[in-house]
Amino acid sequence: MSHHDDDLHGLLAEYETPSALVAACKKVRDAGYAKWDTFTPFPIHGIEKAMGIRMTGLPWIVLAAALVGLASAVGLQWWTNAVDYKFISSGKPMWSIPANVPVYFELTVLFSAFAALFGMLILNNLPQPSHPLDHLQAFGRVTDDRFFLYIEKGDAKFDLAETQRLLDGTHPVTVDAVNEDRRTSDQLPKPLVLTAAVIAVLALVPFAFIAKARATKTDKPKIHAMGDMDWQIKFQAQQPNPLFQDGMAMRAPEPGTVALDEHPDDEHLTAGKVDGQFVRTFPAGFKVDEATMARGKERYEIFCAPCHGMSGNGDGPVAQRAMTLAEGTWVPPTALGQDYLRQMAVGQLYDVVTNGVRNMPAYGSQLAVDDRWAVVLYLRALQKAKAAPVGELTDAERAALK
Amino acid sequence: MAMAQSPFDLAPQGENAFARITHNVARVAEVSKPPRGWYIAFGIALSLLSVFGVSIGWLFWQGIGIFGNMNPVFWAMPIVNFVFWVGIGHAGTLISAILYLLRQNWRTAINRFAEAMTIFAVICAGIFPGLHVGRPWLPYWMFPLPNQMSMWPQFRSPLEWDVFAVGTYFTVSTLFWYMGMIPDFGTFRDRSTTKVRKMVYGLLAMGWRGSSRQWHRYERAYLILAALATPLVLSVHSVVSFDFATAQLPGWHATIFPPYFVAGAIFGGFAMVVTLAVPARQFFGLKRIITVGHLELMAKIILATGMMVGYAYSMEFFIAWYGGNDYEMFTFFNRALGPYAWSYWCMIFCNVVSPQVFWSKKMRTNPWVILGVGVLVNIGMWFERFVIVITSLSRDFLPSSWGYYKPTFWDFSLLAGSFGLFFTLFLLFCRYLPMVAMAEVKAFHPSAHGHGDEHH
């Protein structure tokens, strides 16, 4: 084969049998070459030693991935089931390691398997679209039945004549000079890029629809894809049911049933009373801090402000509308800054929220116990702010009032 | 007109053993026309697949009212089919992973298509839970995806473990399968005669050229994957068995379930491998690679695992009696003698009795007998799941709610249709992908070790 010297990429020797290749490897290894490799249709037993290949670091990569997998399984189950979305199932604890073991195991294996495959590909420098050897007709048999040894020109020890002699001495079928690859374009093939682009765009379409559905509102009724799932032949909670003595489909909890956030023993907390007397203190363990105050404000503005107004003057939008309608039967919402209410025990305010009072409806069914107390706390803050003497204001506040 | 001779009847060409192996396997994907049997099989598979499509369409249109599920048999054929297919999906990874670690070199002849079978079976399995939830637009609830309801799946439930076990199993099997094929895709690429083939197989091969430095890491990765897949394959059917074992129902609530399910899965999986291997080697001229010796070994495994499940069946009865629990005793009495006794004895015949023919060397070396037993065992394993699910549910604690479950036409058409999907995928695989792991077969050929260096 004729070639210019600077076109040369390396020398390729071809062998008929694996044993001939292994014997050749030992010679090349002992001659001290570094940039060389062998190419075979199947892994050859013992060639690592003959070539001096050291053990790969792949197992460590896999181990690291396994630990990451395990940690994510722990984190996932802990966060989703013990923190973010607690719910009780068959009286099992919220967070129990035995029940979580199967998923620990599966995710550990999953992460490790990905690491094994992709670690192998990355360490092996794959995908590798082209190689100077590809242009040699004979090299096509490397994935079939032939065995090759290739020494690169880039090796420090490479010397055309010397290396040729070394290879000739290993009884190859042929030794070929391999040229630098100047033919293969370094662009990706057009059809490939096109297909990839089309697939990528199509893959985005479902997400686009989801995003659109999330971002827009509609006043059309929901789509009933499968009628029999939406209109089932069954008793629903508010319907009558002749099967039960009370004639209702809904089953009330057994007397004595205790829900998760109920504390039937703590009358101070749940009723705002001790020995039948309204309490004047917040329950033990109720935290009076910025967070509770913010929560109270938020709940107040949702549940109370529509009637009592944002600052408790009894002038919420509901009240204002009632005034314009002027129907005569309207009992206006009480202005909450009044003296008698400032004197009122917190327990009694809590009771008003829980059970309602005279014309005001009860909010106990809509507000959790802690939230009711938070509303009372905020109410107190509102009352205090209304009655604040000018002396207690800051200069800036006083200026703003003028 | 004389019938054209199939190209697969000819002896493989090549100047040495390696070349002949390559030619024998690669010609399946290279001939312009596959054998006539392939077309017939593909035609049947496609018709069944369309049955699947129509049934799913009707199911989505009409809702799960078209199933025979009733009170108290709320879990019926969809779960039976799910467990059946997942079970089939066990032999592939068992062959490629466990037999690899045990250095059973004969596996190389069958591992590739057993792996393919695994993946297709798991695909069929995965469809059924999605269908039986009844709201087919909601199966994503099974996955821990952040959603507008701020809800998460419940990780203390074995059904959720299933999602992870089957999902992981499918993913890892696919990775394992693909990795095994990379060198063979290289062979296909290098033998390609058209541009398209060269491009497609070239992409799949990712530039594999068989460098020894790459083989070294490749073999490490393969070993690691095998070591990972081994406990995985055991875990998957154990987790599937938890779906039942963690329930309180007599007939389900048994500690023997995990090993019993795993043995049954291997049993059923191998039965499916022989069911596919016997015709495949016949059609595609692979008898020199998948030899009668290989079939015999599989027959022995079927015999052994068949006796394991037989042992499990009798142990369930023994424990029911020995445990002294009235309900449990009733359940098993009911299984063998109740209204579903026919299904129970069908199962016993297929799974316990029929493999016994393999004690005879003559029988276990006859491919057609092996095929017959393979088919019977597949039927028996389907009935095993039917027995477990249906007999236990149809007569539970409250006699007032007892009932007799009858599958409907659509229950059966979905089962038949899933076979259509399975065979369609499998036949496409036979036609376009390397059906036998050529590189591995070569590596274990005597001439790979220098003994048989071609100098006859």
Short mmCIF file of N, CA, C and O in Angstrom, two decimals, chain B residues 134-172:
data_model
loop_
_atom_site.label_atom_id
_atom_site.label_comp_id
_atom_site.label_asym_id
_atom_site.label_seq_id
_atom_site.Cartn_x
_atom_site.Cartn_y
_atom_site.Cartn_z
N GLY B 134 -59.78 1.19 35.25
CA GLY B 134 -61.09 1.69 34.87
C GLY B 134 -61.08 3.13 34.42
O GLY B 134 -61.92 3.54 33.65
N ARG B 135 -60.14 3.91 34.89
CA ARG B 135 -60.03 5.29 34.42
C ARG B 135 -58.70 5.39 33.71
O ARG B 135 -57.69 5.76 34.30
N PRO B 136 -58.71 5.05 32.43
CA PRO B 136 -57.43 4.85 31.74
C PRO B 136 -56.63 6.14 31.59
O PRO B 136 -55.49 6.09 31.17
N TRP B 137 -57.22 7.28 31.94
CA TRP B 137 -56.44 8.51 31.84
C TRP B 137 -55.74 8.80 33.17
O TRP B 137 -55.03 9.78 33.30
N LEU B 138 -55.91 7.91 34.13
CA LEU B 138 -55.32 8.20 35.43
C LEU B 138 -54.20 7.27 35.91
O LEU B 138 -53.72 7.46 37.02
N PRO B 139 -53.75 6.29 35.12
CA PRO B 139 -52.72 5.42 35.69
C PRO B 139 -51.46 6.16 36.13
O PRO B 139 -50.66 5.60 36.88
N TYR B 140 -51.29 7.39 35.69
CA TYR B 140 -50.09 8.11 36.15
C TYR B 140 -50.13 8.34 37.66
O TYR B 140 -49.12 8.68 38.27
N TRP B 141 -51.29 8.15 38.27
CA TRP B 141 -51.37 8.26 39.72
C TRP B 141 -50.48 7.23 40.42
O TRP B 141 -50.19 7.35 41.59
N MET B 142 -50.15 6.17 39.68
CA MET B 142 -49.32 5.14 40.29
C MET B 142 -47.89 5.64 40.51
O MET B 142 -47.15 5.05 41.29
N PHE B 143 -47.51 6.68 39.79
CA PHE B 143 -46.12 7.12 39.87
C PHE B 143 -46.01 8.34 40.75
O PHE B 143 -46.93 9.15 40.82
N PRO B 144 -44.88 8.48 41.43
CA PRO B 144 -44.74 9.65 42.30
C PRO B 144 -44.47 10.90 41.49
O PRO B 144 -43.35 11.40 41.46
N LEU B 145 -45.50 11.40 40.80
CA LEU B 145 -45.35 12.62 40.03
C LEU B 145 -46.03 13.75 40.78
O LEU B 145 -47.14 13.57 41.29
N PRO B 146 -45.39 14.91 40.85
CA PRO B 146 -46.05 16.03 41.50
C PRO B 146 -47.33 16.34 40.72
O PRO B 146 -47.30 16.33 39.49
N ASN B 147 -48.43 16.57 41.41
CA ASN B 147 -49.68 16.80 40.67
C ASN B 147 -50.51 17.86 41.36
O ASN B 147 -50.23 18.27 42.48
N GLN B 148 -51.57 18.29 40.66
CA GLN B 148 -52.36 19.40 41.15
C GLN B 148 -53.16 19.04 42.39
O GLN B 148 -53.71 19.91 43.05
N MET B 149 -53.23 17.74 42.73
CA MET B 149 -53.97 17.36 43.94
C MET B 149 -53.07 17.35 45.16
O MET B 149 -53.52 17.04 46.25
N SER B 150 -51.78 17.63 44.96
CA SER B 150 -50.78 17.56 46.04
C SER B 150 -50.83 16.21 46.75
O SER B 150 -50.71 16.15 47.97
N MET B 151 -51.08 15.14 46.00
CA MET B 151 -51.12 13.83 46.62
C MET B 151 -49.95 12.99 46.13
O MET B 151 -49.45 13.20 45.04
N TRP B 152 -49.54 12.04 46.98
CA TRP B 152 -48.45 11.14 46.60
C TRP B 152 -48.94 9.70 46.72
O TRP B 152 -49.85 9.43 47.50
N PRO B 153 -48.30 8.80 46.00
CA PRO B 153 -48.68 7.39 46.18
C PRO B 153 -48.31 6.90 47.58
O PRO B 153 -47.52 7.52 48.28
N GLN B 154 -48.89 5.76 47.92
CA GLN B 154 -48.79 5.24 49.28
C GLN B 154 -47.76 4.13 49.29
O GLN B 154 -48.02 3.05 48.78
N PHE B 155 -46.59 4.42 49.86
CA PHE B 155 -45.49 3.47 49.74
C PHE B 155 -45.58 2.30 50.71
O PHE B 155 -44.70 1.47 50.74
N ARG B 156 -46.61 2.27 51.53
CA ARG B 156 -46.73 1.11 52.41
C ARG B 156 -47.61 0.04 51.78
O ARG B 156 -47.93 -0.95 52.41
N SER B 157 -47.99 0.26 50.53
CA SER B 157 -48.87 -0.70 49.86
C SER B 157 -48.07 -1.58 48.90
O SER B 157 -47.28 -1.06 48.11
N PRO B 158 -48.30 -2.88 48.92
CA PRO B 158 -47.59 -3.76 47.98
C PRO B 158 -47.92 -3.43 46.53
O PRO B 158 -47.13 -3.73 45.65
N LEU B 159 -49.07 -2.81 46.28
CA LEU B 159 -49.38 -2.46 44.89
C LEU B 159 -48.42 -1.39 44.39
O LEU B 159 -48.04 -1.37 43.23
N GLU B 160 -48.01 -0.51 45.29
CA GLU B 160 -47.05 0.50 44.90
C GLU B 160 -45.67 -0.13 44.74
O GLU B 160 -44.90 0.25 43.86
N TRP B 161 -45.35 -1.10 45.58
CA TRP B 161 -44.06 -1.81 45.41
C TRP B 161 -44.01 -2.45 44.04
O TRP B 161 -42.97 -2.47 43.38
N ASP B 162 -45.16 -2.96 43.61
CA ASP B 162 -45.27 -3.58 42.30
C ASP B 162 -44.86 -2.64 41.19
O ASP B 162 -44.16 -3.01 40.27
N VAL B 163 -45.35 -1.40 41.30
CA VAL B 163 -45.03 -0.42 40.27
C VAL B 163 -43.52 -0.28 40.15
O VAL B 163 -42.95 -0.30 39.06
N PHE B 164 -42.86 -0.21 41.30
CA PHE B 164 -41.41 -0.05 41.27
C PHE B 164 -40.71 -1.34 40.84
O PHE B 164 -39.73 -1.30 40.10
N ALA B 165 -41.20 -2.48 41.32
CA ALA B 165 -40.53 -3.74 41.00
C ALA B 165 -40.66 -4.04 39.52
O ALA B 165 -39.67 -4.31 38.84
N VAL B 166 -41.89 -3.95 38.99
CA VAL B 166 -42.08 -4.28 37.58
C VAL B 166 -41.41 -3.23 36.69
O VAL B 166 -40.76 -3.56 35.70
N GLY B 167 -41.53 -1.97 37.09
CA GLY B 167 -40.88 -0.91 36.31
C GLY B 167 -39.37 -1.09 36.26
O GLY B 167 -38.75 -1.00 35.19
N THR B 168 -38.78 -1.36 37.41
CA THR B 168 -37.33 -1.56 37.44
C THR B 168 -36.96 -2.79 36.64
O THR B 168 -35.98 -2.79 35.88
N TYR B 169 -37.75 -3.83 36.79
CA TYR B 169 -37.43 -5.06 36.09
C TYR B 169 -37.46 -4.84 34.58
O TYR B 169 -36.56 -5.27 33.86
N PHE B 170 -38.47 -4.14 34.13
CA PHE B 170 -38.57 -3.88 32.70
C PHE B 170 -37.37 -3.06 32.23
O PHE B 170 -36.73 -3.38 31.22
N THR B 171 -37.03 -2.02 32.98
CA THR B 171 -35.94 -1.15 32.55
C THR B 171 -34.62 -1.90 32.55
O THR B 171 -33.87 -1.86 31.58
N VAL B 172 -34.35 -2.62 33.65
CA VAL B 172 -33.06 -3.30 33.74
C VAL B 172 -32.97 -4.41 32.69
O VAL B 172 -31.93 -4.58 32.05
#
